[in-house]
Amino acid sequence: MALMVQQQLCCVAFVATAFLMLLTGRGNGKSIRLSAKINNKRKRQAEESSKQTEAAAGNADGPSNKKSKKGKSKPKKGGKDKKDKPQQDASEKEQRDTKQTETKGGSKRHNKELTAVELSDLSVPESSFLDTSSFDSARQLEKLPAFLKAFSPKGSDLSRPSEEKGTPHTLVVSPSGLRAADAVRALRTFQTKESPIGKLFAKHIKLEEAKKFLERSRIAIGGGTPARISDLIDAGSLKLGELQRIVIDGSYVDQKQRGIFDMKETHLPLLKLLTRPEFRERYGAEEKRIHILVF
């Protein structure tokens, strides 16, 4: 439509120019020929305009019809479902398989470089774990003292340390230094002047400082991380003669919803700590038995 209007305006302008020439006498003898040219040009423009209008109309109808037909076309019944359903089923199956693999093979998943024999050496006997399902309070750090009391012999004083320095009766194992520091603060209810809570983690505490602390202090309870606790045992500073229980801080999860058993950086150090020969020989023993409790 715009093209047609533009052509008509051009034609009007052309005629007006020619008519002006006639009025001013500039056409003279050429006026007849000019008038004929104008008429012919107007006819050609009218014919071209008509053809272009029809072509434009045809183009406008063509895509519309095609689009309409395409829009009316319906997929075969169940076509989309049949195409997408196998992909959906495969995806769900993959998720189920992945979850089962993570549940069944945690040690192998985190420690692929270990052989089957090495993995079996890192297994902890089920009998070493004490059943703590009867503790129905929330597993939050402020409840940790109550948790320890609930699973300690009646009448026992958890604040009372051993006569030998660096010899706790309870170790609380957390996944990180920050979490261990929080656990130590929660355990201060058992702290006395003669028996501070042992800080057995690397956060702001050098290994040599921790050694010196254990060599001069009588502690009843220590809180730390798997790697630092193992280092202090290897150094001989942390003694295990009076150890009765190892409490694993299993209720904590980080921003990625990972707990101490899920983190690759803590999984192997924790297993190595729990399967130390000093502990293995006392799991299930009648004397000086060590229990593992998961908080």
Coordinates of C-alpha atoms in Angstrom, one line a residue:
M1 CA 0.0 0.0 0.0
A2 CA 2.8 2.4 0.9
L3 CA 4.5 1.6 -2.4
M4 CA 1.4 2.3 -4.3
V5 CA 0.9 5.7 -2.6
Q6 CA 4.5 6.6 -3.3
Q7 CA 4.1 5.9 -7.0
Q8 CA 1.0 7.9 -7.2
L9 CA 2.7 10.9 -5.5
C10 CA 5.6 10.7 -8.0
C11 CA 3.1 10.6 -10.9
V12 CA 1.3 13.7 -9.5
A13 CA 4.6 15.5 -9.1
F14 CA 5.6 14.6 -12.7
V15 CA 2.3 15.8 -14.1
A16 CA 2.4 19.0 -12.0
T17 CA 5.9 19.8 -13.4
A18 CA 4.8 19.3 -17.0
F19 CA 1.7 21.3 -16.5
L20 CA 3.8 24.1 -15.0
M21 CA 6.0 24.1 -18.1
L22 CA 3.0 24.5 -20.3
L23 CA 1.8 27.4 -18.3
T24 CA 5.1 29.2 -18.5
G25 CA 5.3 28.6 -22.3
R26 CA 8.5 26.5 -21.9
G27 CA 6.9 23.5 -23.6
N28 CA 5.9 25.2 -27.0
G29 CA 6.1 22.7 -29.8
K30 CA 7.1 19.9 -27.5
S31 CA 3.9 20.2 -25.4
I32 CA 2.0 17.6 -27.4
R33 CA 4.9 15.1 -27.3
L34 CA 5.3 15.7 -23.5
S35 CA 1.6 15.2 -22.9
A36 CA 1.8 11.9 -24.7
K37 CA 4.8 10.8 -22.7
I38 CA 3.0 11.7 -19.5
N39 CA 0.0 9.7 -20.4
N40 CA 2.2 6.7 -21.4
K41 CA 4.2 7.0 -18.2
R42 CA 1.1 7.2 -16.1
K43 CA -0.3 4.0 -17.9
R44 CA 3.0 2.1 -17.3
Q45 CA 3.2 3.2 -13.7
A46 CA -0.5 2.2 -13.2
E47 CA 0.2 -1.2 -14.7
E48 CA 3.4 -1.7 -12.7
S49 CA 1.6 -0.6 -9.6
S50 CA -1.2 -3.1 -10.2
K51 CA 1.2 -5.9 -10.8
Q52 CA 3.3 -5.1 -7.7
T53 CA 0.1 -4.8 -5.6
E54 CA -1.0 -8.3 -6.7
A55 CA 2.4 -9.7 -6.1
A56 CA 2.5 -8.2 -2.6
A57 CA -0.9 -9.6 -1.9
G58 CA 0.2 -13.0 -3.0
N59 CA 3.3 -12.9 -0.9
A60 CA 1.3 -11.8 2.1
D61 CA -1.2 -14.6 1.7
G62 CA 1.5 -17.3 1.0
P63 CA 3.3 -17.3 4.3
S64 CA 0.1 -16.8 6.2
N65 CA -1.4 -19.8 4.6
K66 CA 1.7 -21.9 5.2
K67 CA 1.8 -20.7 8.8
S68 CA -1.8 -21.5 9.2
K69 CA -1.4 -24.9 7.8
K70 CA 1.7 -25.5 9.9
G71 CA -0.2 -24.3 13.0
K72 CA -3.1 -26.6 12.2
S73 CA -0.9 -29.6 11.8
K74 CA -1.0 -31.8 14.9
P75 CA 1.6 -34.1 16.1
K76 CA 0.9 -37.7 16.1
K77 CA -0.9 -38.9 19.1
G78 CA 1.6 -39.7 21.8
G79 CA 4.5 -38.7 19.5
K80 CA 6.1 -36.2 21.9
D81 CA 5.6 -38.4 24.9
K82 CA 7.1 -41.4 23.2
K83 CA 10.1 -39.4 22.1
D84 CA 10.8 -37.7 25.5
K85 CA 9.8 -40.5 27.8
P86 CA 12.8 -42.8 27.1
Q87 CA 15.1 -39.8 27.8
Q88 CA 13.3 -39.0 31.0
D89 CA 13.4 -42.7 32.2
A90 CA 17.1 -42.8 31.4
S91 CA 17.8 -39.7 33.4
E92 CA 15.8 -40.9 36.4
K93 CA 17.6 -44.3 36.2
E94 CA 21.0 -42.6 36.1
Q95 CA 20.1 -40.5 39.1
R96 CA 18.9 -43.6 41.0
D97 CA 22.1 -45.5 40.0
T98 CA 24.3 -42.6 41.1
K99 CA 22.6 -42.4 44.5
Q100 CA 22.9 -46.1 45.0
T101 CA 26.6 -46.0 44.1
E102 CA 27.2 -43.1 46.5
T103 CA 25.4 -44.9 49.3
K104 CA 27.1 -48.3 48.8
G105 CA 30.5 -47.3 47.8
G106 CA 31.4 -44.2 49.7
S107 CA 35.0 -45.3 50.5
K108 CA 35.7 -46.4 46.9
R109 CA 34.1 -43.2 45.5
H110 CA 36.3 -40.9 47.6
N111 CA 39.5 -43.0 47.4
K112 CA 39.6 -44.5 43.9
E113 CA 43.4 -44.8 44.1
L114 CA 43.2 -47.4 46.9
T115 CA 43.1 -51.1 46.2
A116 CA 40.5 -53.5 47.5
V117 CA 42.9 -54.7 50.2
E118 CA 43.6 -51.2 51.3
L119 CA 39.9 -50.4 51.5
S120 CA 39.2 -53.5 53.5
D121 CA 41.9 -52.4 56.0
L122 CA 40.0 -49.1 56.4
S123 CA 36.7 -50.8 57.3
V124 CA 35.3 -50.1 60.8
P125 CA 33.5 -53.0 62.5
E126 CA 29.8 -52.3 63.0
S127 CA 30.0 -53.5 66.6
S128 CA 32.2 -50.6 67.4
F129 CA 29.4 -48.1 66.9
L130 CA 27.1 -47.4 69.9
D131 CA 23.4 -47.1 69.1
T132 CA 22.4 -43.4 69.8
S133 CA 19.0 -43.5 68.3
S134 CA 17.4 -43.1 71.7
F135 CA 18.6 -39.5 71.9
D136 CA 15.5 -37.7 70.6
S137 CA 16.7 -34.1 71.0
A138 CA 17.9 -32.0 68.1
R139 CA 21.5 -32.8 67.1
Q140 CA 22.8 -29.3 67.6
L141 CA 26.0 -28.2 69.3
E142 CA 24.2 -26.8 72.4
K143 CA 22.8 -30.4 72.9
L144 CA 26.3 -32.0 72.7
P145 CA 26.9 -32.0 76.5
A146 CA 23.5 -33.6 77.1
F147 CA 24.4 -36.2 74.4
L148 CA 27.6 -37.1 76.1
K149 CA 25.9 -37.4 79.5
A150 CA 23.1 -39.6 78.0
F151 CA 25.7 -42.2 76.8
S152 CA 28.1 -42.1 79.7
P153 CA 28.0 -44.5 82.7
K154 CA 25.7 -43.2 85.4
G155 CA 27.5 -41.2 88.0
S156 CA 30.5 -40.6 85.9
D157 CA 32.1 -37.1 86.0
L158 CA 32.9 -36.0 82.5
S159 CA 34.9 -33.0 83.8
R160 CA 37.3 -35.2 85.6
P161 CA 40.6 -35.7 83.7
S162 CA 43.1 -38.5 83.9
E163 CA 46.2 -38.1 86.2
E164 CA 48.4 -38.4 83.1
K165 CA 48.7 -35.3 81.0
G166 CA 47.4 -35.3 77.5
T167 CA 45.1 -38.3 78.1
P168 CA 41.4 -37.6 77.4
H169 CA 38.5 -40.0 78.0
T170 CA 36.5 -38.4 75.1
L171 CA 37.5 -37.2 71.6
V172 CA 35.0 -35.2 69.5
V173 CA 36.0 -35.3 65.8
S174 CA 34.7 -32.6 63.5
P175 CA 35.1 -32.0 59.7
S176 CA 36.9 -28.6 59.9
G177 CA 38.8 -26.4 62.2
L178 CA 36.0 -23.8 62.4
R179 CA 33.5 -26.5 63.3
A180 CA 35.9 -28.0 65.9
A181 CA 36.3 -24.6 67.5
D182 CA 32.5 -24.3 67.8
A183 CA 32.3 -27.8 69.3
V184 CA 35.0 -26.9 71.9
R185 CA 33.0 -23.8 73.0
A186 CA 29.9 -26.0 73.4
L187 CA 31.9 -28.4 75.6
R188 CA 33.1 -25.8 78.0
T189 CA 30.4 -26.8 80.4
F190 CA 32.8 -29.6 81.3
Q191 CA 35.9 -27.4 81.6
T192 CA 37.6 -26.6 84.8
K193 CA 40.7 -24.8 85.9
E194 CA 42.6 -28.1 86.2
S195 CA 41.1 -29.5 83.0
P196 CA 40.6 -27.3 79.9
I197 CA 39.0 -28.6 76.8
G198 CA 41.7 -29.7 74.3
K199 CA 41.9 -27.8 71.1
L200 CA 43.1 -30.4 68.7
F201 CA 42.7 -28.7 65.4
A202 CA 45.0 -26.7 63.1
K203 CA 42.9 -23.5 62.9
H204 CA 45.3 -20.8 64.3
I205 CA 47.1 -23.4 66.3
K206 CA 50.4 -24.8 65.1
L207 CA 51.3 -28.4 65.6
E208 CA 54.1 -27.6 68.0
E209 CA 51.8 -25.4 70.1
A210 CA 49.3 -28.2 70.4
K211 CA 52.0 -30.7 71.4
K212 CA 53.2 -28.4 74.2
F213 CA 49.6 -27.9 75.4
L214 CA 49.1 -31.6 75.7
E215 CA 52.4 -32.1 77.4
R216 CA 51.6 -29.7 80.2
S217 CA 47.8 -30.1 80.5
R218 CA 45.5 -32.7 82.0
I219 CA 42.4 -32.9 79.7
A220 CA 39.2 -34.9 80.0
I221 CA 37.8 -34.0 76.6
G222 CA 39.4 -32.9 73.3
G223 CA 37.8 -31.6 70.1
G224 CA 39.5 -31.5 66.8
T225 CA 39.9 -32.7 63.2
P226 CA 40.9 -36.2 62.0
A227 CA 44.3 -35.2 60.5
R228 CA 45.4 -33.1 63.5
I229 CA 44.3 -35.8 66.0
S230 CA 46.3 -38.4 64.1
D231 CA 49.4 -36.2 64.0
L232 CA 49.3 -35.7 67.7
I233 CA 48.9 -39.4 68.3
D234 CA 51.9 -40.1 66.0
A235 CA 53.9 -37.5 68.0
G236 CA 53.1 -39.2 71.2
S237 CA 51.6 -36.1 72.7
L238 CA 48.0 -37.3 72.6
K239 CA 47.8 -40.5 74.7
L240 CA 45.0 -43.0 74.4
G241 CA 45.3 -45.1 77.6
E242 CA 42.1 -43.7 79.2
L243 CA 40.1 -43.1 76.0
Q244 CA 36.5 -44.4 76.3
R245 CA 34.7 -42.9 73.4
I246 CA 35.1 -41.2 70.0
V247 CA 32.3 -38.9 69.1
I248 CA 31.9 -38.2 65.4
D249 CA 30.3 -34.8 64.6
G250 CA 28.0 -36.2 62.0
S251 CA 25.1 -33.7 62.3
Y252 CA 27.0 -30.8 60.7
V253 CA 26.6 -30.1 57.0
D254 CA 28.2 -27.4 55.0
Q255 CA 26.8 -25.1 52.3
K256 CA 26.9 -27.9 49.8
Q257 CA 25.0 -30.1 52.2
R258 CA 28.0 -32.3 52.8
G259 CA 28.8 -34.0 56.2
I260 CA 32.0 -35.4 57.5
F261 CA 31.3 -38.7 55.8
D262 CA 30.6 -37.0 52.4
M263 CA 33.6 -34.6 52.2
K264 CA 36.5 -36.1 50.2
E265 CA 39.1 -34.1 52.2
T266 CA 37.9 -35.6 55.6
H267 CA 36.6 -39.0 54.6
L268 CA 40.0 -40.8 54.3
P269 CA 41.6 -39.0 57.3
L270 CA 38.6 -40.0 59.4
L271 CA 38.8 -43.7 58.3
K272 CA 42.5 -43.8 59.0
L273 CA 41.9 -42.4 62.4
L274 CA 39.2 -44.8 63.3
T275 CA 41.1 -47.8 62.0
R276 CA 44.4 -47.1 63.9
P277 CA 45.7 -50.3 65.6
E278 CA 45.4 -48.6 69.0
F279 CA 41.7 -48.3 68.4
R280 CA 41.1 -51.6 66.5
E281 CA 42.3 -53.8 69.3
R282 CA 39.9 -52.1 71.7
Y283 CA 36.7 -52.2 69.7
G284 CA 34.6 -54.8 71.3
A285 CA 37.2 -55.5 74.0
E286 CA 36.0 -56.3 77.6
E287 CA 38.6 -54.0 79.2
K288 CA 39.3 -50.4 78.1
R289 CA 36.7 -50.7 75.4
I290 CA 36.3 -47.8 73.0
H291 CA 32.9 -46.9 71.5
I292 CA 32.2 -44.8 68.5
L293 CA 29.2 -42.5 68.8
V294 CA 27.8 -40.5 65.9
F295 CA 26.3 -37.2 67.0

